[in-house]
Amino acid sequence: MSANALEIRQLVKRYPNGMEALKSVSLEIGSGEFFGLLGPNGAGKSTLIHCTTGLARPTSGEIRVFGQDAVNNYREAREAVGLAPQEINLDMFLTLEETLDLHGGYFGMTKAARRERSAELLEAFSLTEKRHERTRTLSGGMKRRLTLARALMHRPRLLILDEPTAGVDIELRLELWQYIERINREGTTVLLTTHYLEEAERLCDRIAFINHGQIAAQGTIDELAAQYGVSGLEDAYLELVGRQELSRAHLDGGEL
Amino acid sequence: MSSGQIRLLSLVRREVNRFMKIKRQTIGGPLLETFLYISVFGAALGSRIHHVHGYRYIVFVIPGLIMMAWATNAFANNSSSILQQKFTRSIDDQLSSPASPLELLTGFTLGGFIRGFGVALLTFIVSVVLVSLPVREPLVLIPSLVLVGIFFAQFGVLVGVRAEQFDDVALYQTFMLQPLIFLGGVFYSASLLPQPFQTLTHFNPVYYMIALVRYGFIGYRETNIAWSFVLLGLATVALCAWNFRIFIRGRYLRS
C-alpha cells in the first residue's frame, strides 16, 4: 500500500509572541487526492502550508510527505512538494525562462531536463513568447500562471496551491482549474486553499475546515453538510464561521 | 554532476545573474569609485606625498584600495540581495527547495565573493598597467584576499538575513564598515599617526587585513604577518559558524 501524500500529526506552531497559529492539527491526504483546506483569514491555512514546505518551523508535531519526514530529514519530502504561494513571489531580476531554470536547479534537475521541462511548461501556460522577458513586466494573470508553472517545474507528486486564483479574471480561473484538474487526473496529489467555495466544490474530493488553528471538520461535501445539518458547502462554511445569517436560505426567508 | 552540485551552482548562478543584470550599479559604480580614489590620491595627492616608507604613495595606497573594493562589494552584494529577496519573498523558492543550510549559505556567500573578486581583479589589472603594482608575497596575498572576501561576504549575509529594512543595511555600511576601512590605514600608514590614534588603530580589525594585503603586494610589513593571518582566519571561521547556526535554525528566514 502506498503511503499517504501528506500526514500531519499533532502539529503545533507557536510564534515567539506567544500566538498559537496551529493547535495540535492532524490531517491525512491520500495519494492522488484533490484536497481542499478552507477557513477564514488567519485560521492557520498558510501556516500549515509553510510548516509543510519548510518556510515555517513547527513548534512540535510530525509532518510526513509520502512517508518522508518533512521537518528533520526534509530533502526527499521537499523534492516531492511543489508550492504555488498565495502572494506572487517571483524574482524580479529573472526572465521567465531563468525563473523556471533556476527553480529546477534548486531541485537538482539536470540542464537537459530543465530545458525540456521549462519549454513544456511555458508552452502549456501560453508564456513561450514572453520567455526572455523579466518577470516584473508580466501582467498579474501571467505572473500567477508563471508561479504555478514554477511549482510544477520539478514534477512534484504533491502540489500545494495557496489561493491560486485569488484576484484573477474568470477566464484565467477556468483555465487554471482545467490545468490543475488535468494534472490531478495524471496522478498528482493537490492540496488547495481557497476562499472561493465554488472552486472547492468543483475541484476537491475532500475538504477540511480549519478555524482558530484547529481542524473543525473534514470529509466530502455531503459529509460536511451532514455534519453541520445543512444542505451544502456554503451553509456548512457559514456554520463554521458562525455567520448563519448570511446563508441564502436565511436571506430567502426574508429575515434581513 | 550530483544534485547537490547542481543546487549549489544554481544558487550561485542566481546571485551572479542578479548583479550582472545591474552591472552599471554593481560593477561599473564601484570601479569608477576605485579609479576616482586612485586619481585623487595617486595623481593629485601623490604629487605632494612622494614616498611612504620608501614606496611611491600611489603604490602604497593601491593594495588597500583593492582590499576595500573586494570587501565593500562582497558585503554590499550579499546584504542587499538577501534583503531584496526577503522583501519580495522570492527567497521562499530557495528556502522551500531541498537545499541544505550549508548549500544556501555557500550559495549566498559566493555571490558577493565573486562580485568582490571581479571588481578587485579589474582594479588590480588596471593598477598593474598604470603604476606597475608588484606582487611580492603571493603566498600571503592570495589566501589573505580570499579570507577577506569570505569574511565580508559572510558579514553581508549576516546583515542581510537580520535586516528588516534597507536602512538597517545602510547603518552597517555607512556607520561601521566605511569608517573601519578608512581608519584602518587604506590611505596612510598607521605608524605615521600621532598617539592615541596609532594605538587605537590597533583595535581596528580591518587594519590587520589591510596590513596583510599590503605586505602581499609590496612587501611592507606593518604588523606581525603570521598573527594577523591567524586572527583573520579565526574571525572568518567564527563568522561562518555564526551564520551556519542561523541557517540551520532558520532564524530570521523561516517564521
Coordinates of C-alpha atoms in Angstrom, one line a residue:
Chain A
M1 CA 0.0 0.0 0.0
S2 CA 1.4 3.4 -0.9
A3 CA 2.0 6.0 1.8
N4 CA -0.3 9.0 2.2
A5 CA 0.7 12.0 0.2
L6 CA 0.6 14.1 3.4
E7 CA 0.3 13.0 7.0
I8 CA 0.3 15.7 9.7
R9 CA 0.2 14.6 13.4
Q10 CA -0.5 16.9 16.3
L11 CA 1.2 19.8 14.6
V12 CA 1.7 22.9 16.8
K13 CA 3.0 26.2 15.6
R14 CA 3.6 28.9 18.3
Y15 CA 5.2 32.2 17.3
P16 CA 7.7 33.9 19.5
N17 CA 5.0 36.4 20.5
G18 CA 3.0 33.5 22.0
M19 CA 0.4 33.4 19.3
E20 CA -0.6 29.8 18.6
A21 CA -1.4 29.6 14.9
L22 CA -1.8 25.8 14.8
K23 CA -3.1 23.8 17.8
S24 CA -2.4 20.2 17.5
V25 CA -3.6 19.8 13.9
S26 CA -3.8 16.3 12.5
L27 CA -4.6 15.6 8.8
E28 CA -4.2 12.9 6.2
I29 CA -4.3 13.4 2.5
G30 CA -4.3 10.3 0.4
S31 CA -2.1 9.8 -2.6
G32 CA -3.8 11.2 -5.8
E33 CA -6.4 13.0 -3.8
F34 CA -7.6 16.6 -4.5
F35 CA -8.0 18.0 -1.0
G36 CA -9.3 21.4 0.0
L37 CA -8.4 23.4 3.1
L38 CA -11.0 26.1 3.8
G39 CA -11.1 28.6 6.6
P40 CA -11.4 32.3 7.2
N41 CA -8.3 34.6 7.1
G42 CA -5.9 33.9 10.0
A43 CA -7.3 30.4 10.5
G44 CA -3.9 28.8 10.0
K45 CA -4.1 27.6 6.4
S46 CA -0.9 29.3 5.2
T47 CA 0.9 28.4 8.5
L48 CA 0.1 24.8 7.9
I49 CA 1.4 25.1 4.3
H50 CA 4.5 26.9 5.4
C51 CA 5.3 24.2 8.0
T52 CA 4.9 21.5 5.3
T53 CA 7.2 23.3 2.9
G54 CA 9.9 24.4 5.3
L55 CA 9.0 28.1 5.3
A56 CA 8.0 27.9 9.0
R57 CA 9.5 25.8 11.8
P58 CA 6.9 23.7 13.6
T59 CA 6.9 24.0 17.4
S60 CA 6.0 20.3 17.7
G61 CA 4.3 17.6 15.8
E62 CA 5.1 15.5 12.8
I63 CA 4.8 16.1 9.1
R64 CA 5.3 13.3 6.5
V65 CA 5.2 13.7 2.8
F66 CA 4.8 10.3 1.1
G67 CA 6.2 8.8 4.3
Q68 CA 9.2 11.1 4.4
D69 CA 9.9 13.3 7.4
A70 CA 9.4 16.9 6.2
V71 CA 10.8 18.6 9.3
N72 CA 14.0 16.9 10.3
N73 CA 15.0 14.9 7.3
Y74 CA 13.4 17.1 4.7
R75 CA 15.3 16.6 1.5
E76 CA 13.2 13.8 -0.1
A77 CA 10.0 15.3 1.3
R78 CA 10.7 18.7 -0.2
E79 CA 11.6 17.1 -3.6
A80 CA 8.1 15.7 -3.7
V81 CA 6.3 19.1 -3.0
G82 CA 5.6 22.0 -5.3
L83 CA 4.3 25.2 -3.8
A84 CA 2.4 28.0 -5.5
P85 CA 2.1 30.6 -2.8
Q86 CA -0.7 32.9 -2.0
E87 CA 1.4 36.1 -2.8
I88 CA 3.2 36.3 -6.1
N89 CA 6.9 36.0 -5.1
L90 CA 8.7 36.0 -8.4
D91 CA 12.3 37.1 -8.6
M92 CA 12.2 40.5 -10.4
F93 CA 15.7 40.1 -11.7
L94 CA 15.0 36.9 -13.7
T95 CA 13.4 36.2 -17.0
L96 CA 10.6 33.7 -17.2
E97 CA 12.9 31.1 -18.6
E98 CA 15.5 31.8 -15.9
T99 CA 12.8 31.6 -13.2
L100 CA 12.0 28.0 -14.2
D101 CA 15.5 27.0 -14.9
L102 CA 16.8 28.1 -11.5
H103 CA 13.9 26.5 -9.7
G104 CA 14.7 23.3 -11.5
G105 CA 18.3 23.7 -10.5
Y106 CA 17.4 24.2 -6.8
F107 CA 15.7 20.8 -7.1
G108 CA 18.8 19.2 -8.7
M109 CA 17.4 18.8 -12.2
T110 CA 20.0 18.4 -15.0
K111 CA 20.4 21.1 -17.6
A112 CA 18.8 19.0 -20.3
A113 CA 15.8 18.1 -18.1
R114 CA 15.4 21.7 -17.1
R115 CA 15.4 22.9 -20.7
E116 CA 12.9 20.4 -21.8
R117 CA 10.5 20.9 -18.8
S118 CA 10.6 24.7 -18.9
A119 CA 9.8 24.7 -22.6
E120 CA 6.9 22.4 -21.9
L121 CA 5.5 24.5 -19.1
L122 CA 6.0 27.8 -20.9
E123 CA 4.0 26.4 -23.8
A124 CA 1.3 24.9 -21.5
F125 CA 0.8 28.2 -19.8
S126 CA 1.0 30.3 -23.0
L127 CA 4.1 32.1 -21.9
T128 CA 6.6 31.0 -24.5
E129 CA 6.6 34.3 -26.3
K130 CA 7.5 36.1 -23.1
R131 CA 10.2 33.7 -22.0
H132 CA 13.1 36.2 -22.4
E133 CA 11.3 39.0 -20.6
R134 CA 11.8 39.8 -16.9
T135 CA 9.0 38.7 -14.6
R136 CA 8.3 42.2 -13.4
T137 CA 7.0 43.1 -16.9
L138 CA 4.2 40.5 -16.7
S139 CA 0.6 41.2 -16.1
G140 CA -1.0 39.8 -12.8
G141 CA -2.5 36.9 -14.6
M142 CA 0.7 35.9 -16.3
K143 CA 2.6 36.1 -13.0
R144 CA 0.0 33.8 -11.5
R145 CA 0.5 31.3 -14.4
L146 CA 4.3 31.5 -14.0
T147 CA 4.0 30.9 -10.3
L148 CA 2.0 27.7 -11.0
A149 CA 4.5 26.7 -13.7
R150 CA 7.4 27.2 -11.3
A151 CA 5.6 25.0 -8.7
L152 CA 5.3 22.2 -11.3
M153 CA 8.8 22.6 -12.7
H154 CA 10.4 19.7 -10.8
R155 CA 7.3 17.4 -11.3
P156 CA 6.1 17.3 -7.7
R157 CA 3.9 14.5 -6.5
L158 CA 2.2 16.8 -4.1
L159 CA 1.2 20.2 -5.4
I160 CA 0.2 22.8 -2.8
L161 CA -1.8 25.7 -4.1
D162 CA -2.4 28.5 -1.6
E163 CA -5.3 30.6 -3.0
P164 CA -4.1 30.1 -6.6
T165 CA -6.9 32.0 -8.2
A166 CA -7.1 35.0 -5.9
G167 CA -7.6 38.1 -7.9
V168 CA -7.5 36.5 -11.4
D169 CA -10.2 37.0 -14.0
I170 CA -12.8 34.4 -14.7
E171 CA -11.2 33.2 -18.0
L172 CA -7.9 32.6 -16.3
R173 CA -9.5 30.9 -13.3
L174 CA -11.3 28.4 -15.6
E175 CA -8.1 27.9 -17.5
L176 CA -6.2 27.2 -14.2
W177 CA -8.9 24.9 -13.0
Q178 CA -8.7 22.8 -16.1
Y179 CA -5.0 22.6 -15.9
I180 CA -5.0 21.6 -12.2
E181 CA -7.7 19.0 -12.8
R182 CA -5.7 17.5 -15.6
I183 CA -2.5 17.1 -13.5
N184 CA -4.6 15.7 -10.7
R185 CA -6.0 13.1 -13.1
E186 CA -2.5 12.3 -14.1
G187 CA -1.7 11.3 -10.5
T188 CA -0.5 14.5 -8.8
T189 CA -2.0 15.0 -5.3
V190 CA -3.3 18.5 -4.8
L191 CA -3.8 20.5 -1.6
L192 CA -5.7 23.6 -2.3
T193 CA -6.6 26.5 -0.1
T194 CA -9.2 28.9 -1.4
H195 CA -11.8 31.4 -0.3
Y196 CA -13.9 30.5 -3.4
L197 CA -16.4 27.9 -2.3
E198 CA -17.4 27.1 -5.9
E199 CA -13.7 26.4 -6.6
A200 CA -13.6 23.9 -3.8
E201 CA -16.9 22.4 -4.8
R202 CA -15.8 21.8 -8.3
L203 CA -12.3 20.6 -7.7
C204 CA -12.0 18.9 -4.3
D205 CA -12.6 15.2 -3.4
R206 CA -12.5 16.0 0.3
I207 CA -12.3 19.2 2.3
A208 CA -11.2 20.2 5.7
F209 CA -12.4 23.2 7.6
I210 CA -9.8 24.9 9.7
N211 CA -10.5 27.7 12.2
H212 CA -8.6 29.2 15.1
G213 CA -5.7 26.9 14.3
Q214 CA -7.7 23.7 14.6
I215 CA -9.3 21.3 12.1
A216 CA -13.0 21.8 12.8
A217 CA -14.4 19.2 10.4
Q218 CA -13.3 17.2 7.3
G219 CA -14.9 14.9 4.7
T220 CA -16.6 15.1 1.4
I221 CA -19.0 18.0 0.7
D222 CA -22.0 15.8 1.6
E223 CA -20.3 14.6 4.8
L224 CA -19.6 18.2 5.8
A225 CA -23.1 19.3 5.1
A226 CA -24.5 16.4 7.1
Q227 CA -22.1 17.1 10.0
Y228 CA -23.4 20.7 10.2
G229 CA -27.0 19.7 9.4
V230 CA -27.2 21.9 6.3
S231 CA -27.7 21.4 2.6
G232 CA -24.4 22.4 1.1
L233 CA -20.8 23.5 1.4
E234 CA -21.6 27.3 1.7
D235 CA -24.0 26.8 4.6
A236 CA -21.6 24.4 6.3
Y237 CA -18.9 27.0 6.0
L238 CA -21.2 29.7 7.4
E239 CA -21.9 27.4 10.3
L240 CA -18.1 27.1 10.8
V241 CA -17.5 30.8 11.0
G242 CA -20.8 31.5 12.9
R243 CA -22.3 33.7 10.2
Q244 CA -25.5 31.6 9.6
E245 CA -27.4 34.9 9.0
L246 CA -25.6 35.2 5.7
S247 CA -27.0 31.9 4.4
R248 CA -29.1 32.1 1.2
A249 CA -31.8 30.0 2.9
H250 CA -31.8 32.5 5.7
L251 CA -32.0 35.5 3.3
D252 CA -34.6 33.9 1.1
G253 CA -36.8 33.6 4.2
G254 CA -36.9 37.4 4.3
E255 CA -35.2 37.8 7.6
L256 CA -33.0 40.7 6.6
Chain B
M1 CA 27.2 16.4 -11.6
S2 CA 25.3 15.4 -8.4
S3 CA 22.0 17.0 -7.4
G4 CA 23.8 18.9 -4.6
Q5 CA 26.3 20.4 -7.0
I6 CA 23.5 21.4 -9.4
R7 CA 21.7 23.0 -6.5
L8 CA 24.8 24.9 -5.3
L9 CA 25.6 26.0 -8.8
S10 CA 22.0 27.3 -9.3
L11 CA 22.1 29.2 -6.1
V12 CA 25.4 30.9 -7.2
R13 CA 24.1 31.4 -10.7
R14 CA 21.1 33.3 -9.3
E15 CA 23.3 35.6 -7.3
V16 CA 25.7 36.3 -10.2
N17 CA 22.8 36.7 -12.6
R18 CA 21.4 39.4 -10.3
F19 CA 24.5 41.6 -10.1
M20 CA 25.3 41.1 -13.8
K21 CA 21.9 42.4 -14.7
I22 CA 22.5 45.6 -12.9
K23 CA 26.3 45.8 -13.7
R24 CA 26.4 49.5 -14.1
Q25 CA 25.5 49.8 -10.5
T26 CA 27.2 46.7 -9.1
I27 CA 30.4 46.6 -11.2
G28 CA 30.7 50.0 -13.0
G29 CA 29.9 52.1 -10.0
P30 CA 32.5 50.5 -7.6
L31 CA 35.1 50.5 -10.4
L32 CA 34.6 54.2 -11.0
E33 CA 34.8 54.9 -7.3
T34 CA 38.1 53.0 -7.0
F35 CA 39.6 54.8 -10.0
L36 CA 38.5 58.1 -8.6
Y37 CA 40.4 57.2 -5.4
I38 CA 43.4 56.3 -7.4
S39 CA 43.2 59.5 -9.4
V40 CA 42.7 61.7 -6.3
F41 CA 45.2 60.0 -4.0
G42 CA 47.6 59.0 -6.7
A43 CA 47.7 61.8 -9.2
A44 CA 46.6 64.8 -7.1
L45 CA 47.8 64.0 -3.6
G46 CA 50.6 61.7 -4.7
S47 CA 52.3 64.6 -6.4
R48 CA 52.7 66.1 -2.9
I49 CA 53.4 63.0 -1.0
H50 CA 56.2 61.3 -2.9
H51 CA 57.0 58.3 -0.7
V52 CA 55.7 56.4 2.3
H53 CA 58.2 54.0 4.0
G54 CA 60.2 54.1 0.8
Y55 CA 57.3 53.2 -1.5
R56 CA 55.6 55.6 -4.0
Y57 CA 52.5 56.9 -2.4
I58 CA 50.2 55.5 -5.1
V59 CA 51.8 52.1 -4.9
F60 CA 51.4 52.2 -1.1
V61 CA 47.7 53.1 -1.4
I62 CA 46.5 50.7 -4.1
P63 CA 46.7 47.4 -2.1
G64 CA 44.3 48.9 0.4
L65 CA 42.0 50.1 -2.4
I66 CA 41.9 46.6 -3.9
M67 CA 41.1 45.1 -0.5
M68 CA 38.5 47.8 0.1
A69 CA 36.9 47.1 -3.3
W70 CA 36.6 43.3 -2.6
A71 CA 35.4 43.9 1.0
T72 CA 32.7 46.5 0.3
N73 CA 31.4 44.8 -2.9
A74 CA 31.2 41.4 -1.2
F75 CA 29.3 43.0 1.7
A76 CA 27.0 45.2 -0.3
N77 CA 26.1 42.4 -2.7
N78 CA 25.0 39.9 -0.2
S79 CA 23.3 42.2 2.3
S80 CA 21.2 43.9 -0.4
S81 CA 20.5 40.7 -2.4
I82 CA 19.2 38.8 0.6
L83 CA 17.2 41.7 1.9
Q84 CA 15.6 42.2 -1.6
Q85 CA 14.7 38.6 -1.7
K86 CA 13.2 38.7 1.8
F87 CA 11.1 41.7 0.8
T88 CA 9.7 40.1 -2.3
R89 CA 9.6 36.7 -0.6
S90 CA 11.3 35.3 -3.7
I91 CA 13.8 33.8 -1.2
D92 CA 11.0 31.3 -0.4
D93 CA 11.8 29.5 -3.7
Q94 CA 15.2 28.6 -2.3
L95 CA 14.1 28.0 1.2
S96 CA 11.4 25.6 0.2
S97 CA 13.8 23.6 -2.0
P98 CA 15.8 20.6 -0.8
A99 CA 18.9 22.8 -0.4
S100 CA 20.6 22.3 2.9
P101 CA 21.5 25.2 5.2
L102 CA 25.2 24.8 4.1
E103 CA 24.2 24.9 0.4
L104 CA 22.1 28.0 1.0
L105 CA 24.8 29.8 3.0
T106 CA 27.5 28.9 0.5
G107 CA 25.4 30.0 -2.5
F108 CA 24.6 33.4 -0.9
T109 CA 28.2 33.8 0.2
L110 CA 29.8 33.1 -3.2
G111 CA 27.6 35.7 -4.9
G112 CA 29.2 38.6 -3.1
F113 CA 32.6 36.9 -3.1
I114 CA 32.6 36.6 -6.9
R115 CA 31.4 40.2 -7.3
G116 CA 34.1 41.5 -5.0
F117 CA 36.7 39.3 -6.7
G118 CA 35.6 40.8 -10.1
V119 CA 35.9 44.4 -9.1
A120 CA 39.2 43.7 -7.2
L121 CA 40.6 41.9 -10.2
L122 CA 39.8 44.7 -12.6
T123 CA 41.3 47.2 -10.3
F124 CA 44.4 45.1 -10.0
I125 CA 44.8 44.7 -13.7
V126 CA 44.5 48.5 -14.3
S127 CA 46.9 49.1 -11.4
V128 CA 49.5 46.8 -12.8
V129 CA 49.3 48.5 -16.2
L130 CA 49.2 52.1 -14.8
V131 CA 51.6 52.0 -11.8
S132 CA 53.4 48.7 -12.1
L133 CA 52.0 47.3 -8.9
P134 CA 54.2 44.5 -7.7
V135 CA 53.2 41.2 -6.1
R136 CA 56.0 40.4 -3.7
E137 CA 54.4 37.7 -1.5
P138 CA 51.7 35.9 -3.4
L139 CA 51.6 33.1 -0.8
V140 CA 50.4 35.6 1.7
L141 CA 48.4 37.8 -0.7
I142 CA 46.2 35.2 -2.2
P143 CA 45.0 33.5 1.0
S144 CA 44.6 36.8 2.7
L145 CA 42.5 38.3 -0.1
V146 CA 40.4 35.1 -0.2
L147 CA 39.8 35.3 3.6
V148 CA 38.9 39.0 3.4
G149 CA 36.5 38.2 0.6
I150 CA 34.9 35.3 2.6
F151 CA 34.8 37.4 5.8
F152 CA 32.9 40.3 4.2
A153 CA 30.7 38.1 2.1
Q154 CA 29.7 36.3 5.2
F155 CA 29.2 39.6 7.0
G156 CA 26.9 40.7 4.2
V157 CA 24.9 37.5 4.6
L158 CA 24.6 38.1 8.3
V159 CA 23.4 41.7 7.9
G160 CA 21.1 40.8 5.0
V161 CA 19.5 38.0 6.9
R162 CA 19.0 40.1 10.1
A163 CA 17.9 43.3 8.3
E164 CA 14.3 44.2 8.1
Q165 CA 14.7 47.4 6.0
F166 CA 17.3 48.9 3.7
D167 CA 18.1 51.4 6.5
D168 CA 19.5 48.5 8.5
V169 CA 22.0 47.6 5.7
A170 CA 22.9 51.3 5.3
L171 CA 23.6 51.5 9.0
Y172 CA 26.3 48.8 8.9
Q173 CA 27.7 50.0 5.6
T174 CA 27.9 53.7 6.3
F175 CA 28.4 53.8 10.1
M176 CA 30.5 50.7 10.6
L177 CA 32.2 49.3 7.5
Q178 CA 33.3 52.5 5.8
P179 CA 34.8 54.1 9.0
L180 CA 36.6 50.9 9.9
I181 CA 38.1 50.6 6.4
F182 CA 39.0 54.3 6.1
L183 CA 40.5 54.4 9.6
G184 CA 42.3 51.0 9.1
G185 CA 45.0 52.7 7.0
V186 CA 44.0 52.4 3.4
F187 CA 45.3 55.8 2.6
Y188 CA 48.1 56.1 5.2
S189 CA 50.5 54.1 7.4
A190 CA 49.2 53.8 10.9
S191 CA 52.8 54.3 12.2
L192 CA 52.7 57.9 10.9
L193 CA 49.7 58.7 13.1
P194 CA 50.1 60.6 16.4
Q195 CA 49.1 59.0 19.7
P196 CA 46.5 58.0 20.8
F197 CA 45.3 57.3 17.2
Q198 CA 48.1 55.0 16.4
T199 CA 47.2 52.8 19.3
L200 CA 43.5 53.0 18.6
T201 CA 44.2 51.8 15.1
H202 CA 45.5 48.5 16.5
F203 CA 41.9 47.8 17.8
N204 CA 40.5 48.0 14.3
P205 CA 40.3 44.5 12.7
V206 CA 40.4 46.0 9.2
Y207 CA 43.9 47.4 10.0
Y208 CA 45.3 43.9 10.1
M209 CA 43.5 42.9 6.8
I210 CA 45.0 45.9 5.0
A211 CA 48.4 45.2 6.5
L212 CA 48.3 41.6 5.2
V213 CA 47.2 42.6 1.7
R214 CA 49.8 45.4 1.6
Y215 CA 52.5 43.0 2.7
G216 CA 51.4 40.6 0.0
F217 CA 51.6 43.2 -2.7
I218 CA 54.6 45.4 -1.9
G219 CA 56.3 43.5 1.0
Y220 CA 55.9 46.3 3.6
R221 CA 55.4 44.7 7.0
E222 CA 53.4 46.9 9.5
T223 CA 52.1 44.1 11.7
N224 CA 53.1 40.6 12.7
I225 CA 52.0 38.8 9.5
A226 CA 51.5 35.4 11.0
W227 CA 49.4 36.6 13.8
S228 CA 47.4 38.9 11.5
F229 CA 46.7 35.9 9.3
V230 CA 45.7 33.7 12.2
L231 CA 43.4 36.4 13.6
L232 CA 41.8 36.9 10.2
G233 CA 41.3 33.2 9.8
L234 CA 39.8 32.8 13.2
A235 CA 37.4 35.7 12.7
T236 CA 36.3 34.3 9.3
V237 CA 35.7 30.8 10.8
A238 CA 33.8 32.4 13.7
L239 CA 31.6 34.4 11.4
C240 CA 30.9 31.4 9.1
A241 CA 30.0 29.3 12.2
W242 CA 27.6 32.0 13.4
N243 CA 25.9 32.3 10.0
F244 CA 25.7 28.5 9.7
R245 CA 24.0 28.3 13.0
I246 CA 21.4 30.9 11.9
F247 CA 20.8 29.0 8.7
I248 CA 20.4 25.7 10.5
R249 CA 17.9 27.1 12.9
G250 CA 16.2 29.1 10.2
R251 CA 16.2 32.2 12.3
Y252 CA 15.2 35.4 10.5
L253 CA 14.5 33.4 7.3
R254 CA 11.8 30.9 8.3
S255 CA 8.9 32.0 10.5

